[in-house]
Coordinates of C-alpha atoms in Angstrom, one line a residue:
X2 CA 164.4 113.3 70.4
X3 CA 161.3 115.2 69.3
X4 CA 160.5 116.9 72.2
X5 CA 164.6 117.8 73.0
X6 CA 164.4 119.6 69.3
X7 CA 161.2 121.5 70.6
X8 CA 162.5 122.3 73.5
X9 CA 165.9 123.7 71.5
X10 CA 163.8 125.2 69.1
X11 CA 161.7 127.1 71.9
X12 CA 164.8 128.2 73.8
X13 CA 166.4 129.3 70.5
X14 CA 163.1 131.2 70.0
X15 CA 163.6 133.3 73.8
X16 CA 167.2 134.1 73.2
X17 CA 167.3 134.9 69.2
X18 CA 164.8 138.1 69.3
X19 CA 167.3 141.2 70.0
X20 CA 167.4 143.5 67.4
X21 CA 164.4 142.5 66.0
X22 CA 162.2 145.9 64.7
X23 CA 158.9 146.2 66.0
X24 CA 157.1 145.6 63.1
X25 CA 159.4 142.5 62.2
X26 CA 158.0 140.9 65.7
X27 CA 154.8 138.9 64.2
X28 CA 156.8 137.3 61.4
X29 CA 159.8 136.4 64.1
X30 CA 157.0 134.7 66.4
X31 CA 155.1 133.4 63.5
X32 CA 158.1 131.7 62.4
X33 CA 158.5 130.2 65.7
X34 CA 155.3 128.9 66.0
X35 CA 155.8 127.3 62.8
X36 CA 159.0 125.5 63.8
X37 CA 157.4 124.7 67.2
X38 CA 154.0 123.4 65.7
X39 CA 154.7 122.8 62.1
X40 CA 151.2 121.4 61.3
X41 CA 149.3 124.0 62.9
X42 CA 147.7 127.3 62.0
X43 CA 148.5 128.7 65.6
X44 CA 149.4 132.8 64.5
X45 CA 150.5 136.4 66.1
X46 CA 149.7 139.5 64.9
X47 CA 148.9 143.2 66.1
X48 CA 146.3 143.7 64.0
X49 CA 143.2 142.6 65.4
X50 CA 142.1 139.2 63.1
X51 CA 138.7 138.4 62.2
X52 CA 138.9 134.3 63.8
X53 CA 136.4 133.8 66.9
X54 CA 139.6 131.7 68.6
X55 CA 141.9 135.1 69.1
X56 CA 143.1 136.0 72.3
X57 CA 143.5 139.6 73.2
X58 CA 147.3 139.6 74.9
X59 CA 147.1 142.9 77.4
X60 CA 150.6 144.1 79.2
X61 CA 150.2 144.4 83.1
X62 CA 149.0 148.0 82.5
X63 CA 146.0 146.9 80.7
X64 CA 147.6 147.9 76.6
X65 CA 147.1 145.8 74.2
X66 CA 150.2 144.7 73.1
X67 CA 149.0 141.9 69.9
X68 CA 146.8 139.1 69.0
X69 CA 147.0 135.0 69.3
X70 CA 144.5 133.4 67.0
X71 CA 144.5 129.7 68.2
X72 CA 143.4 128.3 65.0
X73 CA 141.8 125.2 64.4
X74 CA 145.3 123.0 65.9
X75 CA 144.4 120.1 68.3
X76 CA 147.3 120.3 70.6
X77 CA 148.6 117.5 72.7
X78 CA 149.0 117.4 76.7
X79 CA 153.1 118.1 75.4
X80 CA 152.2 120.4 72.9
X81 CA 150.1 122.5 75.3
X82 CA 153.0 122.2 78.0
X83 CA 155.6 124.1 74.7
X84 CA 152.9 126.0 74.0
X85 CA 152.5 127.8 77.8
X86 CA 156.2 128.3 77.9
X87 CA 155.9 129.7 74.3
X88 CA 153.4 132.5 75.2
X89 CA 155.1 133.3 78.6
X90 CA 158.4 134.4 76.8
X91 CA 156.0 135.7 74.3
X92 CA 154.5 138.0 76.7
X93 CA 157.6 138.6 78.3
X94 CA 159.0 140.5 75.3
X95 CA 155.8 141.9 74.1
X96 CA 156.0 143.5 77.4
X97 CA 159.2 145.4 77.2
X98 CA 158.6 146.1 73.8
X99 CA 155.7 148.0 75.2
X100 CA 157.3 149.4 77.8
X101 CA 160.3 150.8 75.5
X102 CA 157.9 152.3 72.8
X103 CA 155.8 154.3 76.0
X104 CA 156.2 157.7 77.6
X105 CA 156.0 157.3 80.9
X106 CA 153.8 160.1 81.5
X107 CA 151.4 160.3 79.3
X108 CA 151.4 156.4 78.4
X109 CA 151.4 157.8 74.7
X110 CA 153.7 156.1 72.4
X111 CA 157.2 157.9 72.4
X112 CA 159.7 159.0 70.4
X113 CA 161.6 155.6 69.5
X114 CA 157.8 154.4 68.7
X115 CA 157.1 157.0 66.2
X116 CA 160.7 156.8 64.3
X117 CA 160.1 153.3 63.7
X118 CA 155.8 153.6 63.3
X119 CA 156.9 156.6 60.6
X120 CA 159.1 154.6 58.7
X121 CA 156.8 151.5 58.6
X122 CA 153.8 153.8 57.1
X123 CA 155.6 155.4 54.7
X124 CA 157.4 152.2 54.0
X125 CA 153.7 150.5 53.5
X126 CA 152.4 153.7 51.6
X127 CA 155.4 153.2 49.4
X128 CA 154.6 149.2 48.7
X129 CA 151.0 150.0 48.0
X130 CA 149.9 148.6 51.7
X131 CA 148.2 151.7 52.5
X132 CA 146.9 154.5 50.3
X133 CA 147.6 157.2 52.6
X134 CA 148.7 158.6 56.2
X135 CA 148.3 161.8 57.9
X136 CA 150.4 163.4 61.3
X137 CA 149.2 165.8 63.1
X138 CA 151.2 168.2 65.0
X139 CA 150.0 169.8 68.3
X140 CA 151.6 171.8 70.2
X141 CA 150.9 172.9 74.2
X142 CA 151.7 176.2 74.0
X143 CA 153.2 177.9 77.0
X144 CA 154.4 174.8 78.4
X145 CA 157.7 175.8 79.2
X146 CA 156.3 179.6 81.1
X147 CA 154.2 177.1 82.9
X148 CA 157.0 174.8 83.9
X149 CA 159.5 177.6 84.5
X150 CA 156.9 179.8 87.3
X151 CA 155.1 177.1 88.8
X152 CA 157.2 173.8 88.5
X153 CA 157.0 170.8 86.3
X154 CA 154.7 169.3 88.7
X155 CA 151.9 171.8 86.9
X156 CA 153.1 170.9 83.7
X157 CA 152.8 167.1 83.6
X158 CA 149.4 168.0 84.9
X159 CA 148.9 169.9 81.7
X160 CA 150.1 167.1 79.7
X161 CA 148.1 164.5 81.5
X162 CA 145.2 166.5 80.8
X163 CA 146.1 167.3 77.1
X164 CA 146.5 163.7 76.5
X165 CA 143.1 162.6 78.0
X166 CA 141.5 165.5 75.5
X167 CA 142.9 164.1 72.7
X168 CA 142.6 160.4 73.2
X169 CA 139.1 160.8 73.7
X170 CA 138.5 162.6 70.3
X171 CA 141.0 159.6 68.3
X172 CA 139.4 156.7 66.9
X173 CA 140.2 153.7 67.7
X174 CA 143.0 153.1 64.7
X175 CA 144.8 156.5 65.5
X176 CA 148.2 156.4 67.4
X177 CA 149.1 159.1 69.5
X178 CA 152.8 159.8 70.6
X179 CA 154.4 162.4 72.7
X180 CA 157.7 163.1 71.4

């Protein structure tokens, strides 16, 4: 009857997350994990923790898309079995979250990413999470002439280009969105 209620609990799990905010995805799947393996220390996260036993999860373009820290849980041959099926729906909608919050050119984050990335920061400024946040606005100029006389083929060029220039000049913590 144990493993049934694991089993309930995990499929509850893959068909409960829709809706769910972006930034309210590590507390859903942390809660899982806790109903899943109540006496373990198994966690999600995006931010990249300081444990040795994280695992980098990547989307089939190569993103990173969050962080599963392992913990310290020894983890039965049925445990291990939950845990597989766990982490494959896991990845499954870390995927298309990923997928939704990218432009497609580019591979910057888009516009749905930035709405809800602009209301978390100034949501965490506001809470005392952060002490500040910056944007920065650029703008290709003469896009649009160069669109209109020599096709849009030129200008995703131009914004493939522009996009390589200013990821290489980010840090690593900066997010860059075309929107």
């Amino acid at each position: 009857e144990a493993h049934q209620a694991k089993l309930m609990t995990l499929i509850n799990f893959t068909t409960s997350h829709a809706g769910v905010g972006f930034h309210a995805i590590p507390e859903v799947i942390n809660s899982g994990l806790s109903r899943l393996f109540p006496d373990s220390d198994m966690r999600f996260s995006f931010e990249k923790p300081r444990s040795e036993n994280a695992k980098t999860m990547r989307s089939s373009t190569g993103a990173e898309i969050g962080y599963f820290c392992y913990g310290n849980y020894v983890m039965t041959g049925e445990d291990r079995i939950l845990l597989e099926l766990f982490k494959k729906q896991l990845y499954s909608w870390l995927e298309l979250e990923d997928f939704a919050r990218r432009d497609k050119l580019s591979k910057c984050f888009n516009r749905k990413a930035f709405d809800e990335d602009y209301e978390f920061a100034c949501q965490s400024v506001i809470q005392g999470h952060w002490q500040s946040m910056a944007i920065i606005v650029i703008d290709i100029n003469g896009l649009k002439n160069l669109n209109d006389n020599y096709g849009h083929d030129r200008g995703d060029v131009l914004i493939a280009k522009s996009t390589q220039l200013i990821k290489s000049v980010l840090n690593g913590k900066s997010l860059l969105y075309r929107i």
